[in-house]
GROMACS .gro file of C-alpha atoms in nm:
model
  208
    1UNK     CA    1   8.429  12.424   2.476
    2UNK     CA    2   8.101  12.365   2.686
    3UNK     CA    3   8.289  12.039   2.821
    4UNK     CA    4   8.533  12.193   2.971
    5UNK     CA    5   8.331  12.410   3.220
    6UNK     CA    6   8.133  12.099   3.316
    7UNK     CA    7   8.450  11.884   3.354
    8UNK     CA    8   8.492  12.090   3.692
    9UNK     CA    9   8.164  12.083   3.809
   10UNK     CA   10   8.216  11.750   3.853
   11UNK     CA   11   8.482  11.723   4.024
   12UNK     CA   12   8.340  11.997   4.242
   13UNK     CA   13   8.039  11.805   4.287
   14UNK     CA   14   8.253  11.484   4.368
   15UNK     CA   15   8.416  11.703   4.614
   16UNK     CA   16   8.149  11.799   4.764
   17UNK     CA   17   8.036  11.480   4.942
   18UNK     CA   18   8.363  11.364   5.019
   19UNK     CA   19   8.423  11.714   5.245
   20UNK     CA   20   8.053  11.654   5.414
   21UNK     CA   21   8.136  11.321   5.552
   22UNK     CA   22   8.460  11.427   5.677
   23UNK     CA   23   8.285  11.714   5.833
   24UNK     CA   24   8.053  11.441   6.019
   25UNK     CA   25   8.374  11.279   6.078
   26UNK     CA   26   8.545  11.558   6.281
   27UNK     CA   27   8.230  11.624   6.482
   28UNK     CA   28   8.180  11.274   6.605
   29UNK     CA   29   8.562  11.235   6.711
   30UNK     CA   30   8.547  11.443   7.060
   31UNK     CA   31   8.845  11.496   7.217
   32UNK     CA   32   8.768  11.496   7.534
   33UNK     CA   33   9.033  11.241   7.571
   34UNK     CA   34   9.275  11.456   7.679
   35UNK     CA   35   9.062  11.625   7.920
   36UNK     CA   36   9.027  11.323   8.198
   37UNK     CA   37   9.436  11.305   8.165
   38UNK     CA   38   9.449  11.587   8.362
   39UNK     CA   39   9.292  11.425   8.638
   40UNK     CA   40   9.581  11.175   8.680
   41UNK     CA   41   9.823  11.462   8.859
   42UNK     CA   42   9.591  11.490   9.143
   43UNK     CA   43   9.712  11.123   9.247
   44UNK     CA   44  10.053  11.175   9.289
   45UNK     CA   45   9.934  11.396   9.554
   46UNK     CA   46   9.822  11.166   9.770
   47UNK     CA   47  10.086  11.012   9.905
   48UNK     CA   48  10.201  11.341  10.004
   49UNK     CA   49   9.983  11.359  10.307
   50UNK     CA   50  10.042  10.983  10.359
   51UNK     CA   51  10.393  11.043  10.445
   52UNK     CA   52  10.276  11.347  10.669
   53UNK     CA   53  10.103  11.115  10.868
   54UNK     CA   54  10.444  10.889  10.961
   55UNK     CA   55  10.636  11.154  11.114
   56UNK     CA   56  10.297  11.203  11.322
   57UNK     CA   57  10.320  10.829  11.465
   58UNK     CA   58  10.680  10.927  11.557
   59UNK     CA   59  10.557  11.251  11.790
   60UNK     CA   60  10.374  11.013  12.045
   61UNK     CA   61  10.670  10.818  12.072
   62UNK     CA   62  10.875  11.129  12.153
   63UNK     CA   63  10.635  11.229  12.376
   64UNK     CA   64  10.644  10.890  12.567
   65UNK     CA   65  11.015  10.933  12.572
   66UNK     CA   66  10.987  11.306  12.738
   67UNK     CA   67  10.952  11.152  13.097
   68UNK     CA   68  11.272  11.026  13.072
   69UNK     CA   69  11.502  11.359  13.126
   70UNK     CA   70  11.192  11.477  13.361
   71UNK     CA   71  11.332  11.192  13.588
   72UNK     CA   72  11.594  11.406  13.795
   73UNK     CA   73  11.340  11.551  13.975
   74UNK     CA   74  11.272  11.217  14.164
   75UNK     CA   75  11.655  11.212  14.334
   76UNK     CA   76  11.566  11.625  14.400
   77UNK     CA   77  11.327  11.452  14.724
   78UNK     CA   78  11.633  11.199  14.801
   79UNK     CA   79  11.370  10.890  14.769
   80UNK     CA   80  11.637  10.701  14.514
   81UNK     CA   81  11.527  10.697  14.166
   82UNK     CA   82  11.253  10.717  13.959
   83UNK     CA   83  11.052  10.391  13.854
   84UNK     CA   84  10.930  10.288  13.549
   85UNK     CA   85  10.732   9.995  13.510
   86UNK     CA   86  10.682   9.876  13.140
   87UNK     CA   87  10.460   9.553  13.126
   88UNK     CA   88  10.607   9.255  12.890
   89UNK     CA   89  10.605   8.891  12.871
   90UNK     CA   90  10.904   8.697  12.971
   91UNK     CA   91  10.960   8.661  12.568
   92UNK     CA   92  10.867   9.057  12.473
   93UNK     CA   93  11.095   9.172  12.765
   94UNK     CA   94  11.431   9.167  12.609
   95UNK     CA   95  11.251   9.380  12.313
   96UNK     CA   96  11.061   9.614  12.551
   97UNK     CA   97  11.401   9.690  12.676
   98UNK     CA   98  11.565   9.765  12.325
   99UNK     CA   99  11.237  10.031  12.297
  100UNK     CA  100  11.336  10.178  12.643
  101UNK     CA  101  11.670  10.242  12.525
  102UNK     CA  102  11.562  10.397  12.173
  103UNK     CA  103  11.321  10.633  12.323
  104UNK     CA  104  11.581  10.723  12.589
  105UNK     CA  105  11.809  10.835  12.312
  106UNK     CA  106  11.557  11.015  12.147
  107UNK     CA  107  11.454  11.197  12.394
  108UNK     CA  108  11.831  11.305  12.408
  109UNK     CA  109  11.993  11.079  12.685
  110UNK     CA  110  12.339  10.981  12.604
  111UNK     CA  111  12.418  10.670  12.531
  112UNK     CA  112  12.703  10.629  12.774
  113UNK     CA  113  12.419  10.744  13.037
  114UNK     CA  114  12.247  10.402  13.008
  115UNK     CA  115  12.301  10.050  13.145
  116UNK     CA  116  12.090   9.737  13.048
  117UNK     CA  117  12.009   9.446  13.287
  118UNK     CA  118  11.907   9.084  13.172
  119UNK     CA  119  11.793   8.830  13.423
  120UNK     CA  120  11.748   8.545  13.180
  121UNK     CA  121  11.933   8.509  12.878
  122UNK     CA  122  12.218   8.773  12.839
  123UNK     CA  123  12.187   9.038  12.524
  124UNK     CA  124  12.309   8.916  12.215
  125UNK     CA  125  12.578   9.225  12.232
  126UNK     CA  126  12.675   9.081  12.531
  127UNK     CA  127  12.723   8.725  12.422
  128UNK     CA  128  12.891   8.841  12.140
  129UNK     CA  129  13.162   9.067  12.332
  130UNK     CA  130  13.236   8.835  12.604
  131UNK     CA  131  13.350   8.581  12.335
  132UNK     CA  132  13.665   8.817  12.287
  133UNK     CA  133  13.707   8.769  12.656
  134UNK     CA  134  13.596   8.944  12.961
  135UNK     CA  135  13.876   9.222  12.945
  136UNK     CA  136  13.768   9.378  12.628
  137UNK     CA  137  13.414   9.369  12.765
  138UNK     CA  138  13.456   9.543  13.066
  139UNK     CA  139  13.690   9.738  12.892
  140UNK     CA  140  13.412   9.895  12.726
  141UNK     CA  141  13.202   9.914  13.034
  142UNK     CA  142  13.468  10.141  13.180
  143UNK     CA  143  13.490  10.372  12.852
  144UNK     CA  144  13.148  10.460  12.931
  145UNK     CA  145  13.074  10.627  12.588
  146UNK     CA  146  12.774  10.350  12.518
  147UNK     CA  147  12.476  10.183  12.631
  148UNK     CA  148  12.631   9.887  12.784
  149UNK     CA  149  12.465   9.532  12.882
  150UNK     CA  150  12.523   9.326  13.128
  151UNK     CA  151  12.377   8.966  13.275
  152UNK     CA  152  12.240   8.975  13.643
  153UNK     CA  153  12.512   8.723  13.717
  154UNK     CA  154  12.783   9.039  13.639
  155UNK     CA  155  12.546   9.344  13.700
  156UNK     CA  156  12.712   9.359  14.060
  157UNK     CA  157  13.070   9.459  13.877
  158UNK     CA  158  12.853   9.735  13.668
  159UNK     CA  159  12.930  10.091  13.820
  160UNK     CA  160  12.641  10.348  13.850
  161UNK     CA  161  12.488  10.512  13.566
  162UNK     CA  162  12.186  10.781  13.549
  163UNK     CA  163  11.975  10.496  13.370
  164UNK     CA  164  11.937  10.160  13.419
  165UNK     CA  165  11.720   9.949  13.249
  166UNK     CA  166  11.621   9.578  13.362
  167UNK     CA  167  11.446   9.341  13.130
  168UNK     CA  168  11.306   9.024  13.344
  169UNK     CA  169  11.346   8.775  13.066
  170UNK     CA  170  11.367   8.477  13.288
  171UNK     CA  171  11.563   8.334  13.545
  172UNK     CA  172  11.486   8.272  13.907
  173UNK     CA  173  11.257   8.471  14.158
  174UNK     CA  174  11.580   8.479  14.347
  175UNK     CA  175  11.815   8.568  14.056
  176UNK     CA  176  11.526   8.838  13.928
  177UNK     CA  177  11.500   9.042  14.294
  178UNK     CA  178  11.909   9.032  14.306
  179UNK     CA  179  11.922   9.160  14.012
  180UNK     CA  180  11.673   9.459  14.052
  181UNK     CA  181  11.824   9.525  14.412
  182UNK     CA  182  12.136   9.539  14.225
  183UNK     CA  183  12.002   9.765  13.908
  184UNK     CA  184  11.772  10.018  14.192
  185UNK     CA  185  12.162  10.050  14.350
  186UNK     CA  186  12.298  10.154  14.043
  187UNK     CA  187  12.044  10.383  13.869
  188UNK     CA  188  12.107  10.752  13.979
  189UNK     CA  189  11.805  10.867  13.804
  190UNK     CA  190  11.592  10.655  13.651
  191UNK     CA  191  11.522  10.269  13.683
  192UNK     CA  192  11.312  10.143  13.411
  193UNK     CA  193  11.174   9.779  13.440
  194UNK     CA  194  11.010   9.541  13.177
  195UNK     CA  195  10.856   9.248  13.251
  196UNK     CA  196  10.540   9.112  13.404
  197UNK     CA  197  10.367   9.338  13.680
  198UNK     CA  198  10.279   9.142  13.946
  199UNK     CA  199  10.607   8.962  13.967
  200UNK     CA  200  10.804   9.321  13.952
  201UNK     CA  201  10.604   9.476  14.170
  202UNK     CA  202  10.598   9.194  14.454
  203UNK     CA  203  11.039   9.193  14.405
  204UNK     CA  204  11.022   9.560  14.434
  205UNK     CA  205  10.818   9.544  14.770
  206UNK     CA  206  11.021   9.295  14.907
  207UNK     CA  207  11.263   9.568  14.932
  208UNK     CA  208  11.422   9.689  14.633
   0.00000   0.00000   0.00000
């Protein structure tokens, strides 16, 4: 009979040392690991402000386009259309003209208000449409519901539009002068010329 109580004491002492290391193990197992994980949520917040900066870049473009609608103030003085010069190389004149068209459309100009003239190679749209024949090409001009692109050689046939954009993307001085003179006469409110400033000023000063 006395042996029976001794057995549980042995079991208790065996469980005792096992419990102490277990407690020691729980202490060194810090659970701060989940703590740093919540720090991750701020990361998704960072792209937010980056996206906000993107529209900010568009606002200056809109501001640059605002002079477009203000152009009609020039005809009030019977001095002809307002003239704006956008410096560009011969190779970049057409791209500058396209950018000017985009700004005009963003500012509220109707596509049918805009005529684009090239002094060198024709605009790809004009070359494409002319491949279907001159009748369909000029039919789109007469419809007047979209931006129309014309080469300097045929711009004399184009009707007047509120805004004319000229891309001085090549051609001789004579061709450029003739194109600018015709474009000036076709522009009701605003004439935008994209090209080399010195060359354009010399042509404009020649009587445009």
